């Protein structure tokens, strides 16, 4: 099965499991688990959440992988850049990205996708890291953006 088809299958599985679930944390945990189980090129998969007490800072949420850093200010590293702009970033070589936060030395490339709530406000970012260089492409972007777009739909504000 190709990447695009796998993303579609995982999107359906996530939707089925989170159906009726009102906890955002439970939804993040479900998506992170099913995604990381599905793809061999994933090394670290997780969400950094906008801290309601510090709205310009991300705090680590549910993740699968080695120890992640706890907090990332908006504008810092790849996650912080995405939190600031609200736009997906694919980084082929994290060592060439200014300000990259090296939580794990084995990470070589990554993709970070914003997650918005139903009101259109940034709620989190999804960070997927790989040990392989340049492994994330348009299929990952399309697949992950589709999942992140519907992840918080139906959660009471
Ligand atoms: N890759 C991130 C930092 C978080 S960890 O790698 C888990 C970044 O530079 O934004």
JSON list of N, CA and C in Angstrom, two decimals, residues 78-142:
[
{"chain": "A", "resi": 78, "resn": "UNK", "atom": "N", "xyz": [11.44, 24.17, 14.63]},
{"chain": "A", "resi": 78, "resn": "UNK", "atom": "CA", "xyz": [10.47, 23.92, 13.56]},
{"chain": "A", "resi": 78, "resn": "UNK", "atom": "C", "xyz": [9.04, 24.04, 14.11]},
{"chain": "A", "resi": 79, "resn": "UNK", "atom": "N", "xyz": [8.79, 23.43, 15.27]},
{"chain": "A", "resi": 79, "resn": "UNK", "atom": "CA", "xyz": [7.46, 23.50, 15.86]},
{"chain": "A", "resi": 79, "resn": "UNK", "atom": "C", "xyz": [7.07, 24.95, 16.16]},
{"chain": "A", "resi": 80, "resn": "UNK", "atom": "N", "xyz": [8.02, 25.70, 16.71]},
{"chain": "A", "resi": 80, "resn": "UNK", "atom": "CA", "xyz": [7.74, 27.10, 17.03]},
{"chain": "A", "resi": 80, "resn": "UNK", "atom": "C", "xyz": [7.47, 27.94, 15.79]},
{"chain": "A", "resi": 81, "resn": "UNK", "atom": "N", "xyz": [8.17, 27.62, 14.71]},
{"chain": "A", "resi": 81, "resn": "UNK", "atom": "CA", "xyz": [7.96, 28.35, 13.45]},
{"chain": "A", "resi": 81, "resn": "UNK", "atom": "C", "xyz": [6.56, 28.08, 12.92]},
{"chain": "A", "resi": 82, "resn": "UNK", "atom": "N", "xyz": [6.12, 26.84, 13.00]},
{"chain": "A", "resi": 82, "resn": "UNK", "atom": "CA", "xyz": [4.78, 26.48, 12.51]},
{"chain": "A", "resi": 82, "resn": "UNK", "atom": "C", "xyz": [3.70, 27.10, 13.41]},
{"chain": "A", "resi": 83, "resn": "UNK", "atom": "N", "xyz": [3.96, 27.12, 14.72]},
{"chain": "A", "resi": 83, "resn": "UNK", "atom": "CA", "xyz": [3.00, 27.75, 15.64]},
{"chain": "A", "resi": 83, "resn": "UNK", "atom": "C", "xyz": [2.85, 29.23, 15.30]},
{"chain": "A", "resi": 84, "resn": "UNK", "atom": "N", "xyz": [3.94, 29.86, 14.88]},
{"chain": "A", "resi": 84, "resn": "UNK", "atom": "CA", "xyz": [3.91, 31.29, 14.59]},
{"chain": "A", "resi": 84, "resn": "UNK", "atom": "C", "xyz": [3.19, 31.60, 13.27]},
{"chain": "A", "resi": 85, "resn": "UNK", "atom": "N", "xyz": [3.47, 30.78, 12.25]},
{"chain": "A", "resi": 85, "resn": "UNK", "atom": "CA", "xyz": [2.92, 31.07, 10.92]},
{"chain": "A", "resi": 85, "resn": "UNK", "atom": "C", "xyz": [1.60, 30.35, 10.64]},
{"chain": "A", "resi": 86, "resn": "UNK", "atom": "N", "xyz": [1.35, 29.25, 11.34]},
{"chain": "A", "resi": 86, "resn": "UNK", "atom": "CA", "xyz": [0.14, 28.46, 11.07]},
{"chain": "A", "resi": 86, "resn": "UNK", "atom": "C", "xyz": [0.24, 27.66, 9.78]},
{"chain": "A", "resi": 87, "resn": "UNK", "atom": "N", "xyz": [1.47, 27.49, 9.28]},
{"chain": "A", "resi": 87, "resn": "UNK", "atom": "CA", "xyz": [1.66, 26.75, 8.01]},
{"chain": "A", "resi": 87, "resn": "UNK", "atom": "C", "xyz": [2.58, 25.55, 8.20]},
{"chain": "A", "resi": 88, "resn": "UNK", "atom": "N", "xyz": [2.23, 24.44, 7.52]},
{"chain": "A", "resi": 88, "resn": "UNK", "atom": "CA", "xyz": [3.03, 23.22, 7.57]},
{"chain": "A", "resi": 88, "resn": "UNK", "atom": "C", "xyz": [4.46, 23.46, 7.09]},
{"chain": "A", "resi": 89, "resn": "UNK", "atom": "N", "xyz": [5.42, 22.81, 7.75]},
{"chain": "A", "resi": 89, "resn": "UNK", "atom": "CA", "xyz": [6.82, 22.87, 7.31]},
{"chain": "A", "resi": 89, "resn": "UNK", "atom": "C", "xyz": [7.36, 21.46, 7.13]},
{"chain": "A", "resi": 90, "resn": "UNK", "atom": "N", "xyz": [8.01, 21.23, 6.00]},
{"chain": "A", "resi": 90, "resn": "UNK", "atom": "CA", "xyz": [8.77, 20.00, 5.80]},
{"chain": "A", "resi": 90, "resn": "UNK", "atom": "C", "xyz": [10.24, 20.40, 5.83]},
{"chain": "A", "resi": 91, "resn": "UNK", "atom": "N", "xyz": [11.01, 19.75, 6.71]},
{"chain": "A", "resi": 91, "resn": "UNK", "atom": "CA", "xyz": [12.44, 20.05, 6.81]},
{"chain": "A", "resi": 91, "resn": "UNK", "atom": "C", "xyz": [13.22, 18.80, 6.42]},
{"chain": "A", "resi": 92, "resn": "UNK", "atom": "N", "xyz": [13.92, 18.91, 5.29]},
{"chain": "A", "resi": 92, "resn": "UNK", "atom": "CA", "xyz": [14.66, 17.75, 4.77]},
{"chain": "A", "resi": 92, "resn": "UNK", "atom": "C", "xyz": [15.85, 17.38, 5.64]},
{"chain": "A", "resi": 93, "resn": "UNK", "atom": "N", "xyz": [16.52, 18.41, 6.18]},
{"chain": "A", "resi": 93, "resn": "UNK", "atom": "CA", "xyz": [17.69, 18.18, 7.03]},
{"chain": "A", "resi": 93, "resn": "UNK", "atom": "C", "xyz": [17.60, 19.14, 8.21]},
{"chain": "A", "resi": 94, "resn": "UNK", "atom": "N", "xyz": [17.24, 18.59, 9.37]},
{"chain": "A", "resi": 94, "resn": "UNK", "atom": "CA", "xyz": [17.03, 19.45, 10.53]},
{"chain": "A", "resi": 94, "resn": "UNK", "atom": "C", "xyz": [18.31, 20.18, 10.96]},
{"chain": "A", "resi": 95, "resn": "UNK", "atom": "N", "xyz": [19.47, 19.59, 10.63]},
{"chain": "A", "resi": 95, "resn": "UNK", "atom": "CA", "xyz": [20.73, 20.20, 11.05]},
{"chain": "A", "resi": 95, "resn": "UNK", "atom": "C", "xyz": [21.00, 21.50, 10.28]},
{"chain": "A", "resi": 96, "resn": "UNK", "atom": "N", "xyz": [20.29, 21.68, 9.17]},
{"chain": "A", "resi": 96, "resn": "UNK", "atom": "CA", "xyz": [20.45, 22.90, 8.38]},
{"chain": "A", "resi": 96, "resn": "UNK", "atom": "C", "xyz": [19.36, 23.92, 8.70]},
{"chain": "A", "resi": 97, "resn": "UNK", "atom": "N", "xyz": [18.47, 23.59, 9.65]},
{"chain": "A", "resi": 97, "resn": "UNK", "atom": "CA", "xyz": [17.37, 24.50, 9.97]},
{"chain": "A", "resi": 97, "resn": "UNK", "atom": "C", "xyz": [17.79, 25.40, 11.13]},
{"chain": "A", "resi": 98, "resn": "UNK", "atom": "N", "xyz": [17.81, 26.72, 10.92]},
{"chain": "A", "resi": 98, "resn": "UNK", "atom": "CA", "xyz": [18.27, 27.62, 11.99]},
{"chain": "A", "resi": 98, "resn": "UNK", "atom": "C", "xyz": [17.38, 27.50, 13.23]},
{"chain": "A", "resi": 99, "resn": "UNK", "atom": "N", "xyz": [18.02, 27.26, 14.37]},
{"chain": "A", "resi": 99, "resn": "UNK", "atom": "CA", "xyz": [17.28, 27.21, 15.64]},
{"chain": "A", "resi": 99, "resn": "UNK", "atom": "C", "xyz": [16.61, 25.89, 15.91]},
{"chain": "A", "resi": 100, "resn": "UNK", "atom": "N", "xyz": [16.90, 24.87, 15.09]},
{"chain": "A", "resi": 100, "resn": "UNK", "atom": "CA", "xyz": [16.27, 23.57, 15.32]},
{"chain": "A", "resi": 100, "resn": "UNK", "atom": "C", "xyz": [16.57, 23.08, 16.75]},
{"chain": "A", "resi": 101, "resn": "UNK", "atom": "N", "xyz": [15.53, 22.53, 17.39]},
{"chain": "A", "resi": 101, "resn": "UNK", "atom": "CA", "xyz": [15.70, 22.03, 18.75]},
{"chain": "A", "resi": 101, "resn": "UNK", "atom": "C", "xyz": [15.97, 20.53, 18.65]},
{"chain": "A", "resi": 102, "resn": "UNK", "atom": "N", "xyz": [17.17, 20.13, 19.02]},
{"chain": "A", "resi": 102, "resn": "UNK", "atom": "CA", "xyz": [17.55, 18.72, 18.88]},
{"chain": "A", "resi": 102, "resn": "UNK", "atom": "C", "xyz": [17.19, 17.95, 20.15]},
{"chain": "A", "resi": 103, "resn": "UNK", "atom": "N", "xyz": [15.94, 17.46, 20.20]},
{"chain": "A", "resi": 103, "resn": "UNK", "atom": "CA", "xyz": [15.52, 16.66, 21.36]},
{"chain": "A", "resi": 103, "resn": "UNK", "atom": "C", "xyz": [16.18, 15.29, 21.29]},
{"chain": "A", "resi": 104, "resn": "UNK", "atom": "N", "xyz": [16.40, 14.80, 20.09]},
{"chain": "A", "resi": 104, "resn": "UNK", "atom": "CA", "xyz": [16.99, 13.47, 19.92]},
{"chain": "A", "resi": 104, "resn": "UNK", "atom": "C", "xyz": [17.99, 13.56, 18.78]},
{"chain": "A", "resi": 105, "resn": "UNK", "atom": "N", "xyz": [19.23, 13.19, 19.05]},
{"chain": "A", "resi": 105, "resn": "UNK", "atom": "CA", "xyz": [20.29, 13.34, 18.04]},
{"chain": "A", "resi": 105, "resn": "UNK", "atom": "C", "xyz": [20.06, 12.46, 16.81]},
{"chain": "A", "resi": 106, "resn": "UNK", "atom": "N", "xyz": [19.21, 11.46, 16.93]},
{"chain": "A", "resi": 106, "resn": "UNK", "atom": "CA", "xyz": [18.96, 10.56, 15.79]},
{"chain": "A", "resi": 106, "resn": "UNK", "atom": "C", "xyz": [18.03, 11.17, 14.74]},
{"chain": "A", "resi": 107, "resn": "UNK", "atom": "N", "xyz": [17.35, 12.25, 15.10]},
{"chain": "A", "resi": 107, "resn": "UNK", "atom": "CA", "xyz": [16.42, 12.88, 14.15]},
{"chain": "A", "resi": 107, "resn": "UNK", "atom": "C", "xyz": [17.18, 13.60, 13.04]},
{"chain": "A", "resi": 108, "resn": "UNK", "atom": "N", "xyz": [16.78, 13.33, 11.79]},
{"chain": "A", "resi": 108, "resn": "UNK", "atom": "CA", "xyz": [17.42, 13.99, 10.65]},
{"chain": "A", "resi": 108, "resn": "UNK", "atom": "C", "xyz": [16.47, 14.80, 9.78]},
{"chain": "A", "resi": 109, "resn": "UNK", "atom": "N", "xyz": [15.17, 14.45, 9.79]},
{"chain": "A", "resi": 109, "resn": "UNK", "atom": "CA", "xyz": [14.21, 15.24, 9.01]},
{"chain": "A", "resi": 109, "resn": "UNK", "atom": "C", "xyz": [12.89, 15.25, 9.76]},
{"chain": "A", "resi": 110, "resn": "UNK", "atom": "N", "xyz": [12.04, 16.21, 9.41]},
{"chain": "A", "resi": 110, "resn": "UNK", "atom": "CA", "xyz": [10.75, 16.26, 10.10]},
{"chain": "A", "resi": 110, "resn": "UNK", "atom": "C", "xyz": [9.70, 17.01, 9.31]},
{"chain": "A", "resi": 111, "resn": "UNK", "atom": "N", "xyz": [8.45, 16.78, 9.73]},
{"chain": "A", "resi": 111, "resn": "UNK", "atom": "CA", "xyz": [7.32, 17.54, 9.20]},
{"chain": "A", "resi": 111, "resn": "UNK", "atom": "C", "xyz": [6.50, 18.00, 10.40]},
{"chain": "A", "resi": 112, "resn": "UNK", "atom": "N", "xyz": [6.07, 19.25, 10.36]},
{"chain": "A", "resi": 112, "resn": "UNK", "atom": "CA", "xyz": [5.24, 19.79, 11.45]},
{"chain": "A", "resi": 112, "resn": "UNK", "atom": "C", "xyz": [4.00, 20.43, 10.82]},
{"chain": "A", "resi": 113, "resn": "UNK", "atom": "N", "xyz": [2.84, 20.03, 11.36]},
{"chain": "A", "resi": 113, "resn": "UNK", "atom": "CA", "xyz": [1.54, 20.45, 10.79]},
{"chain": "A", "resi": 113, "resn": "UNK", "atom": "C", "xyz": [0.72, 21.14, 11.88]},
{"chain": "A", "resi": 114, "resn": "UNK", "atom": "N", "xyz": [0.12, 22.29, 11.58]},
{"chain": "A", "resi": 114, "resn": "UNK", "atom": "CA", "xyz": [-0.69, 22.96, 12.60]},
{"chain": "A", "resi": 114, "resn": "UNK", "atom": "C", "xyz": [-2.05, 22.28, 12.80]},
{"chain": "A", "resi": 115, "resn": "UNK", "atom": "N", "xyz": [-2.58, 22.37, 14.01]},
{"chain": "A", "resi": 115, "resn": "UNK", "atom": "CA", "xyz": [-3.91, 21.85, 14.32]},
{"chain": "A", "resi": 115, "resn": "UNK", "atom": "C", "xyz": [-4.75, 23.04, 14.83]},
{"chain": "A", "resi": 116, "resn": "UNK", "atom": "N", "xyz": [-5.87, 23.27, 14.18]},
{"chain": "A", "resi": 116, "resn": "UNK", "atom": "CA", "xyz": [-6.73, 24.39, 14.59]},
{"chain": "A", "resi": 116, "resn": "UNK", "atom": "C", "xyz": [-8.01, 23.86, 15.22]},
{"chain": "A", "resi": 117, "resn": "UNK", "atom": "N", "xyz": [-8.57, 24.63, 16.16]},
{"chain": "A", "resi": 117, "resn": "UNK", "atom": "CA", "xyz": [-9.86, 24.23, 16.71]},
{"chain": "A", "resi": 117, "resn": "UNK", "atom": "C", "xyz": [-10.96, 24.68, 15.74]},
{"chain": "A", "resi": 118, "resn": "UNK", "atom": "N", "xyz": [-12.20, 24.38, 16.10]},
{"chain": "A", "resi": 118, "resn": "UNK", "atom": "CA", "xyz": [-13.30, 24.68, 15.16]},
{"chain": "A", "resi": 118, "resn": "UNK", "atom": "C", "xyz": [-13.48, 26.17, 14.92]},
{"chain": "A", "resi": 119, "resn": "UNK", "atom": "N", "xyz": [-13.00, 26.97, 15.87]},
{"chain": "A", "resi": 119, "resn": "UNK", "atom": "CA", "xyz": [-13.11, 28.43, 15.72]},
{"chain": "A", "resi": 119, "resn": "UNK", "atom": "C", "xyz": [-11.96, 28.97, 14.85]},
{"chain": "A", "resi": 120, "resn": "UNK", "atom": "N", "xyz": [-11.05, 28.10, 14.44]},
{"chain": "A", "resi": 120, "resn": "UNK", "atom": "CA", "xyz": [-9.94, 28.52, 13.58]},
{"chain": "A", "resi": 120, "resn": "UNK", "atom": "C", "xyz": [-8.73, 28.99, 14.35]},
{"chain": "A", "resi": 121, "resn": "UNK", "atom": "N", "xyz": [-8.73, 28.77, 15.68]},
{"chain": "A", "resi": 121, "resn": "UNK", "atom": "CA", "xyz": [-7.60, 29.18, 16.52]},
{"chain": "A", "resi": 121, "resn": "UNK", "atom": "C", "xyz": [-6.59, 28.04, 16.62]},
{"chain": "A", "resi": 122, "resn": "UNK", "atom": "N", "xyz": [-5.30, 28.38, 16.58]},
{"chain": "A", "resi": 122, "resn": "UNK", "atom": "CA", "xyz": [-4.27, 27.33, 16.71]},
{"chain": "A", "resi": 122, "resn": "UNK", "atom": "C", "xyz": [-4.39, 26.64, 18.07]},
{"chain": "A", "resi": 123, "resn": "UNK", "atom": "N", "xyz": [-4.49, 25.31, 18.06]},
{"chain": "A", "resi": 123, "resn": "UNK", "atom": "CA", "xyz": [-4.61, 24.56, 19.30]},
{"chain": "A", "resi": 123, "resn": "UNK", "atom": "C", "xyz": [-3.34, 23.78, 19.60]},
{"chain": "A", "resi": 124, "resn": "UNK", "atom": "N", "xyz": [-2.65, 23.35, 18.54]},
{"chain": "A", "resi": 124, "resn": "UNK", "atom": "CA", "xyz": [-1.48, 22.46, 18.71]},
{"chain": "A", "resi": 124, "resn": "UNK", "atom": "C", "xyz": [-0.72, 22.38, 17.40]},
{"chain": "A", "resi": 125, "resn": "UNK", "atom": "N", "xyz": [0.43, 21.72, 17.46]},
{"chain": "A", "resi": 125, "resn": "UNK", "atom": "CA", "xyz": [1.11, 21.32, 16.22]},
{"chain": "A", "resi": 125, "resn": "UNK", "atom": "C", "xyz": [1.42, 19.83, 16.33]},
{"chain": "A", "resi": 126, "resn": "UNK", "atom": "N", "xyz": [1.35, 19.15, 15.19]},
{"chain": "A", "resi": 126, "resn": "UNK", "atom": "CA", "xyz": [1.74, 17.75, 15.13]},
{"chain": "A", "resi": 126, "resn": "UNK", "atom": "C", "xyz": [3.16, 17.69, 14.58]},
{"chain": "A", "resi": 127, "resn": "UNK", "atom": "N", "xyz": [4.05, 17.07, 15.35]},
{"chain": "A", "resi": 127, "resn": "UNK", "atom": "CA", "xyz": [5.47, 16.99, 14.98]},
{"chain": "A", "resi": 127, "resn": "UNK", "atom": "C", "xyz": [5.81, 15.52, 14.69]},
{"chain": "A", "resi": 128, "resn": "UNK", "atom": "N", "xyz": [6.27, 15.24, 13.48]},
{"chain": "A", "resi": 128, "resn": "UNK", "atom": "CA", "xyz": [6.72, 13.89, 13.15]},
{"chain": "A", "resi": 128, "resn": "UNK", "atom": "C", "xyz": [8.18, 13.98, 12.72]},
{"chain": "A", "resi": 129, "resn": "UNK", "atom": "N", "xyz": [9.03, 13.21, 13.40]},
{"chain": "A", "resi": 129, "resn": "UNK", "atom": "CA", "xyz": [10.47, 13.23, 13.12]},
{"chain": "A", "resi": 129, "resn": "UNK", "atom": "C", "xyz": [10.90, 11.87, 12.59]},
{"chain": "A", "resi": 130, "resn": "UNK", "atom": "N", "xyz": [11.93, 11.90, 11.73]},
{"chain": "A", "resi": 130, "resn": "UNK", "atom": "CA", "xyz": [12.46, 10.66, 11.17]},
{"chain": "A", "resi": 130, "resn": "UNK", "atom": "C", "xyz": [13.97, 10.62, 11.31]},
{"chain": "A", "resi": 131, "resn": "UNK", "atom": "N", "xyz": [14.51, 9.40, 11.37]},
{"chain": "A", "resi": 131, "resn": "UNK", "atom": "CA", "xyz": [15.97, 9.25, 11.38]},
{"chain": "A", "resi": 131, "resn": "UNK", "atom": "C", "xyz": [16.52, 9.37, 9.96]},
{"chain": "A", "resi": 132, "resn": "UNK", "atom": "N", "xyz": [15.64, 9.23, 8.96]},
{"chain": "A", "resi": 132, "resn": "UNK", "atom": "CA", "xyz": [16.08, 9.32, 7.56]},
{"chain": "A", "resi": 132, "resn": "UNK", "atom": "C", "xyz": [16.08, 10.77, 7.09]},
{"chain": "A", "resi": 133, "resn": "UNK", "atom": "N", "xyz": [17.02, 11.11, 6.24]},
{"chain": "A", "resi": 133, "resn": "UNK", "atom": "CA", "xyz": [17.09, 12.46, 5.68]},
{"chain": "A", "resi": 133, "resn": "UNK", "atom": "C", "xyz": [16.05, 12.60, 4.57]},
{"chain": "A", "resi": 134, "resn": "UNK", "atom": "N", "xyz": [15.38, 13.75, 4.50]},
{"chain": "A", "resi": 134, "resn": "UNK", "atom": "CA", "xyz": [14.51, 14.08, 3.37]},
{"chain": "A", "resi": 134, "resn": "UNK", "atom": "C", "xyz": [13.41, 13.07, 3.09]},
{"chain": "A", "resi": 135, "resn": "UNK", "atom": "N", "xyz": [12.86, 12.48, 4.13]},
{"chain": "A", "resi": 135, "resn": "UNK", "atom": "CA", "xyz": [11.91, 11.38, 3.90]},
{"chain": "A", "resi": 135, "resn": "UNK", "atom": "C", "xyz": [10.46, 11.86, 3.74]},
{"chain": "A", "resi": 136, "resn": "UNK", "atom": "N", "xyz": [10.16, 13.06, 4.22]},
{"chain": "A", "resi": 136, "resn": "UNK", "atom": "CA", "xyz": [8.78, 13.53, 4.16]},
{"chain": "A", "resi": 136, "resn": "UNK", "atom": "C", "xyz": [8.53, 14.29, 2.86]},
{"chain": "A", "resi": 137, "resn": "UNK", "atom": "N", "xyz": [7.38, 14.02, 2.24]},
{"chain": "A", "resi": 137, "resn": "UNK", "atom": "CA", "xyz": [7.07, 14.66, 0.97]},
{"chain": "A", "resi": 137, "resn": "UNK", "atom": "C", "xyz": [5.62, 15.13, 0.95]},
{"chain": "A", "resi": 138, "resn": "UNK", "atom": "N", "xyz": [5.15, 15.47, -0.23]},
{"chain": "A", "resi": 138, "resn": "UNK", "atom": "CA", "xyz": [3.80, 15.99, -0.41]},
{"chain": "A", "resi": 138, "resn": "UNK", "atom": "C", "xyz": [2.73, 15.01, 0.09]},
{"chain": "A", "resi": 139, "resn": "UNK", "atom": "N", "xyz": [2.99, 13.72, -0.04]},
{"chain": "A", "resi": 139, "resn": "UNK", "atom": "CA", "xyz": [2.01, 12.72, 0.44]},
{"chain": "A", "resi": 139, "resn": "UNK", "atom": "C", "xyz": [1.83, 12.82, 1.95]},
{"chain": "A", "resi": 140, "resn": "UNK", "atom": "N", "xyz": [2.95, 13.01, 2.66]},
{"chain": "A", "resi": 140, "resn": "UNK", "atom": "CA", "xyz": [2.86, 13.17, 4.12]},
{"chain": "A", "resi": 140, "resn": "UNK", "atom": "C", "xyz": [2.10, 14.46, 4.47]},
{"chain": "A", "resi": 141, "resn": "UNK", "atom": "N", "xyz": [2.42, 15.52, 3.73]},
{"chain": "A", "resi": 141, "resn": "UNK", "atom": "CA", "xyz": [1.78, 16.82, 4.00]},
{"chain": "A", "resi": 141, "resn": "UNK", "atom": "C", "xyz": [0.26, 16.72, 3.79]},
{"chain": "A", "resi": 142, "resn": "UNK", "atom": "N", "xyz": [-0.13, 16.18, 2.64]},
{"chain": "A", "resi": 142, "resn": "UNK", "atom": "CA", "xyz": [-1.55, 16.05, 2.33]},
{"chain": "A", "resi": 142, "resn": "UNK", "atom": "C", "xyz": [-2.25, 15.16, 3.35]}
]
